[in-house]
Short mmCIF file of C-alpha atoms and ligand atoms in Angstrom, two decimals:
data_model
loop_
_atom_site.label_atom_id
_atom_site.label_comp_id
_atom_site.label_asym_id
_atom_site.label_seq_id
_atom_site.Cartn_x
_atom_site.Cartn_y
_atom_site.Cartn_z
CA MET L 278 5.04 196.40 51.97
CA THR L 279 1.76 195.64 50.22
CA LEU L 280 2.66 194.63 46.12
CA ARG L 281 0.05 195.24 43.34
CA ILE L 282 0.12 193.21 40.26
CA ALA L 283 -2.18 195.60 37.55
CA PRO L 284 -2.64 193.48 34.17
CA SER L 285 -3.45 196.51 32.15
CA ILE L 286 -6.16 195.63 29.58
CA LEU L 287 -4.76 197.73 26.25
CA SER L 288 -2.54 194.09 25.69
CA ALA L 289 -6.48 191.82 26.21
CA ASP L 290 -8.83 190.58 23.64
CA PHE L 291 -11.45 193.82 23.13
CA ALA L 292 -13.69 191.55 21.21
CA ARG L 293 -14.35 189.59 25.12
CA LEU L 294 -14.23 192.13 27.25
CA GLY L 295 -15.87 191.54 30.13
CA GLU L 296 -14.20 188.09 30.22
CA GLU L 297 -10.88 188.75 29.91
CA VAL L 298 -11.34 191.29 32.86
CA ARG L 299 -13.31 188.68 34.96
CA ALA L 300 -9.96 186.05 34.14
CA VAL L 301 -7.25 188.44 35.52
CA VAL L 302 -9.19 189.54 38.32
CA SER L 303 -10.24 185.45 39.40
CA ALA L 304 -6.21 184.41 38.03
CA GLY L 305 -5.44 187.11 41.07
CA ALA L 306 -4.68 190.77 39.47
CA ASP L 307 -4.79 193.47 42.43
CA LEU L 308 -6.14 196.26 40.23
CA ILE L 309 -7.35 196.64 36.83
CA HIS L 310 -5.28 199.22 34.71
CA PHE L 311 -7.27 201.27 32.31
CA ASP L 312 -5.32 202.71 29.78
CA VAL L 313 -6.71 205.81 27.98
CA MET L 314 -4.87 207.27 24.73
CA ASP L 315 -6.66 210.18 22.87
CA ASN L 316 -4.40 210.15 19.28
CA HIS L 317 -3.17 213.33 20.58
CA TYR L 318 -0.96 213.34 23.69
CA VAL L 319 -0.16 209.95 22.52
CA PRO L 320 -0.06 208.13 18.69
CA ASN L 321 -2.59 206.20 19.44
CA LEU L 322 -6.64 205.83 20.65
CA SER L 323 -8.11 203.74 22.75
CA VAL L 324 -10.76 202.95 24.81
CA GLY L 325 -13.18 205.76 27.11
CA PRO L 326 -15.64 206.18 29.82
CA LEU L 327 -17.94 204.11 27.98
CA VAL L 328 -15.82 200.97 28.31
CA CYS L 329 -14.62 201.57 31.58
CA GLN L 330 -18.59 201.64 32.85
CA ALA L 331 -19.07 198.53 30.73
CA ILE L 332 -16.13 196.29 32.09
CA ARG L 333 -17.36 198.24 35.63
CA PRO L 334 -19.45 195.34 36.48
CA HIS L 335 -17.44 192.75 36.02
CA VAL L 336 -14.17 193.54 38.22
CA THR L 337 -14.13 193.27 42.03
CA VAL L 338 -10.84 195.42 42.53
CA PRO L 339 -10.12 198.74 41.28
CA ILE L 340 -9.93 200.93 38.47
CA ASP L 341 -6.86 202.40 37.84
CA VAL L 342 -7.58 204.99 35.08
CA HIS L 343 -4.35 206.06 33.24
CA LEU L 344 -5.08 209.20 30.98
CA MET L 345 -3.21 209.73 27.90
CA VAL L 346 -5.14 212.49 27.17
CA GLU L 347 -5.08 216.29 26.69
CA PRO L 348 -6.84 218.76 27.84
CA VAL L 349 -7.44 216.51 30.81
CA ASP L 350 -9.96 217.89 33.03
CA ARG L 351 -13.31 217.27 30.79
CA LEU L 352 -12.52 214.12 31.23
CA ILE L 353 -12.53 213.50 34.97
CA PRO L 354 -15.97 213.51 36.12
CA GLU L 355 -16.82 210.98 33.38
CA PHE L 356 -14.40 208.11 34.65
CA ALA L 357 -15.20 208.73 38.22
CA ALA L 358 -18.83 208.36 37.16
CA ALA L 359 -18.07 205.02 34.58
CA GLY L 360 -16.27 203.37 37.58
CA ALA L 361 -13.01 204.29 37.74
CA ASN L 362 -11.30 204.49 41.58
CA ILE L 363 -7.54 205.57 40.36
CA ILE L 364 -7.12 208.68 37.98
CA SER L 365 -3.40 209.47 37.19
CA PHE L 366 -2.95 211.82 34.29
CA HIS L 367 0.56 213.45 32.67
CA PRO L 368 1.39 216.91 33.96
CA GLU L 369 2.19 218.32 30.49
CA ALA L 370 -1.29 217.33 29.64
CA SER L 371 -2.92 219.66 32.39
CA ALA L 372 -2.30 223.59 32.12
CA HIS L 373 -3.00 223.76 35.76
CA VAL L 374 -2.11 220.15 37.45
CA ASP L 375 -2.93 221.47 40.71
CA ARG L 376 -6.43 221.83 40.16
CA THR L 377 -6.80 218.31 37.95
CA ILE L 378 -5.45 216.83 40.84
CA ALA L 379 -7.87 218.76 43.17
CA LEU L 380 -10.84 217.53 40.27
CA ILE L 381 -9.55 214.19 40.90
CA LYS L 382 -9.79 213.55 44.51
CA SER L 383 -13.41 215.95 44.51
CA SER L 384 -14.56 213.06 42.32
CA GLY L 385 -13.92 210.92 45.11
CA CYS L 386 -11.16 209.04 42.95
CA LYS L 387 -7.45 208.12 44.30
CA ALA L 388 -4.88 210.73 42.08
CA GLY L 389 -1.82 209.83 40.65
CA LEU L 390 0.97 211.87 38.66
CA VAL L 391 2.98 210.04 35.55
CA LEU L 392 5.91 211.09 34.76
CA ASN L 393 7.11 209.85 30.95
CA PRO L 394 10.74 209.14 31.15
CA ALA L 395 12.43 212.12 30.09
CA THR L 396 10.15 213.96 32.81
CA PRO L 397 12.21 215.27 35.26
CA LEU L 398 10.87 214.91 39.29
CA ASN L 399 10.17 218.37 40.41
CA VAL L 400 6.80 218.23 38.70
CA LEU L 401 6.78 215.82 41.90
CA ASP L 402 7.27 219.49 43.40
CA TYR L 403 4.02 220.81 45.69
CA THR L 404 2.07 218.23 44.42
CA LEU L 405 4.00 215.10 46.02
CA GLU L 406 1.71 215.52 49.57
CA LYS L 407 -1.68 215.85 47.84
CA LEU L 408 -0.88 212.53 45.58
CA ASP L 409 -2.39 208.78 46.59
CA LEU L 410 -0.10 207.48 43.70
CA VAL L 411 3.02 208.20 41.40
CA LEU L 412 3.26 206.10 38.23
CA LEU L 413 6.90 206.38 36.55
CA MET L 414 6.68 205.49 32.74
CA SER L 415 9.49 202.42 32.01
CA VAL L 416 8.69 203.32 28.20
CA ASN L 417 7.54 206.26 26.48
CA PRO L 418 3.52 206.71 26.82
CA GLY L 419 1.08 205.06 23.65
CA PHE L 420 1.87 201.84 22.75
CA GLY L 421 1.71 197.93 24.66
CA GLY L 422 4.44 195.63 24.12
CA GLN L 423 7.86 197.98 24.29
CA SER L 424 10.97 197.23 26.42
CA LEU L 425 11.79 198.75 29.46
CA ILE L 426 14.29 201.70 29.51
CA SER L 427 16.51 200.50 32.19
CA SER L 428 17.47 204.08 33.12
CA VAL L 429 13.83 204.67 35.07
CA LEU L 430 15.80 202.04 37.62
CA PRO L 431 17.35 204.91 39.28
CA LYS L 432 14.87 206.94 39.01
CA ILE L 433 12.15 204.51 40.69
CA THR L 434 14.56 204.90 43.77
CA ALA L 435 14.61 208.55 43.85
CA VAL L 436 10.44 208.75 43.63
CA ARG L 437 10.78 205.88 46.91
CA GLU L 438 13.26 208.30 48.74
CA ARG L 439 10.97 211.10 48.59
CA ILE L 440 8.09 209.31 49.24
CA ALA L 441 9.21 208.05 52.16
CA ALA L 442 10.61 211.35 53.26
CA SER L 443 7.31 212.28 53.06
CA GLY L 444 5.86 209.98 55.70
CA ARG L 445 2.35 209.25 53.42
CA ASP L 446 1.34 206.25 51.78
CA ILE L 447 1.70 207.11 48.31
CA TRP L 448 2.23 203.85 46.11
CA LEU L 449 4.12 203.88 43.35
CA GLU L 450 3.60 202.27 39.88
CA VAL L 451 6.20 201.55 37.15
CA ASP L 452 4.60 201.10 34.21
CA GLY L 453 6.03 199.82 30.41
CA GLY L 454 7.77 196.90 29.74
CA ILE L 455 7.52 194.86 32.89
CA LYS L 456 8.04 191.23 32.66
CA PRO L 457 8.94 187.98 34.91
CA ASP L 458 12.75 188.68 33.50
CA ASN L 459 13.23 192.51 35.08
CA ILE L 460 9.72 192.64 37.96
CA ALA L 461 12.31 191.62 40.63
CA GLN L 462 14.73 194.65 39.26
CA VAL L 463 11.97 197.21 39.63
CA ALA L 464 10.72 196.08 42.90
CA ALA L 465 14.36 196.27 44.29
CA ALA L 466 14.46 199.85 43.13
CA GLY L 467 11.47 200.69 44.79
CA ALA L 468 7.92 199.88 43.26
CA ASP L 469 5.01 198.28 45.23
CA THR L 470 2.73 198.31 42.15
CA PHE L 471 3.26 196.88 38.49
CA VAL L 472 1.66 196.98 35.25
CA ALA L 473 2.59 194.40 32.97
CA GLY L 474 0.06 193.89 29.76
CA SER L 475 2.00 191.67 26.97
CA ALA L 476 3.50 190.02 29.80
CA ILE L 477 0.20 188.57 31.15
CA PHE L 478 -2.51 188.88 28.50
CA GLY L 479 -0.05 188.05 25.35
CA THR L 480 0.05 184.13 27.57
CA SER L 481 -2.54 181.15 27.99
CA ASP L 482 -2.57 180.85 31.70
CA TYR L 483 -3.02 183.86 33.23
CA ALA L 484 -3.05 182.45 36.99
CA ALA L 485 -0.02 181.30 36.30
CA THR L 486 2.10 183.89 34.92
CA ILE L 487 0.76 186.13 38.02
CA ALA L 488 2.47 183.56 40.55
CA THR L 489 5.55 183.45 38.15
CA LEU L 490 5.42 187.23 38.48
CA ARG L 491 4.59 187.05 42.42
CA GLN L 492 7.28 184.67 42.89
CA GLN L 493 9.80 186.71 41.11
CA LEU L 494 8.79 189.76 43.82
CA ALA L 495 9.05 187.34 46.61
CA ARG L 496 12.78 186.69 45.78
CA ALA L 497 13.58 190.58 45.08
CA THR L 498 11.82 191.49 48.54
CA PRO L 499 11.97 188.72 50.92
CA SER L 500 11.03 190.61 53.98
CA ASN L 501 7.46 190.91 51.92
C1 LIG W 854 2.06 202.39 27.04
C2 LIG W 854 0.58 201.97 28.36
C3 LIG W 854 0.65 200.91 29.16
C4 LIG W 854 1.20 199.43 28.53
C5 LIG W 854 1.65 198.32 29.08
O1 LIG W 854 0.99 203.55 27.32
O2 LIG W 854 0.47 202.57 29.77
O3 LIG W 854 0.29 200.69 30.32
O4 LIG W 854 0.34 198.58 27.97
O5 LIG W 854 2.01 197.27 28.29
P1 LIG W 854 3.22 196.45 28.23
O6 LIG W 854 3.22 195.46 29.64
O7 LIG W 854 2.88 195.49 27.66
O8 LIG W 854 4.67 197.21 27.88
ZN1 LIG W 855 -0.48 202.58 31.19
#
């Protein structure tokens, strides 16, 4: 299984964002996780398509856009035009989830559905076969630097089983509170893609931090 590290820009220095994303990519990031908050669906405000477009020339890996916005649809073509590669959204924020998935795919991006800690797995009924990615929140969305909610661990395993049963190559990403001391547990539960904001951007040597995260992953999954 391919394991991916996705630094979240939310904890980067926004005054030097181009430099920051270049630094994490050269430090070994597999994706750039781009958190979009609207002060409506979540109680915080971050950045939009203009900033995605501005960092695109600095990023040589896919940009993984996590939309914490309501409504969702109007922003999808804008992010696709701004260079997003993956767009994920929260089903509670879309009145027509199937239509939103179709819109993401017709914009040329991979589509992901995001489940909050209390969102039940039945939102994957009738959607999983159309998704490229499932993003499980291990914190309540809105802020970086929170602690991982451990009840998400069995949920990760349950989603991994559903993905395996689907027979499709659907990524299973986990977002919130991932650190060197818990990433192995998250991997052992079944995740393959790991968002880390404060754990990476809060340190001074990104390459050393990403190497530590990968060492912990290798410990959790010796066959990889
Ligand atoms: C939370 C965001 C996360 C967050 C992760 O709403 O979706 O991506 O920035 O940050 P850490 O890794 O610091 O929990
Ligand atoms: Zn996120």
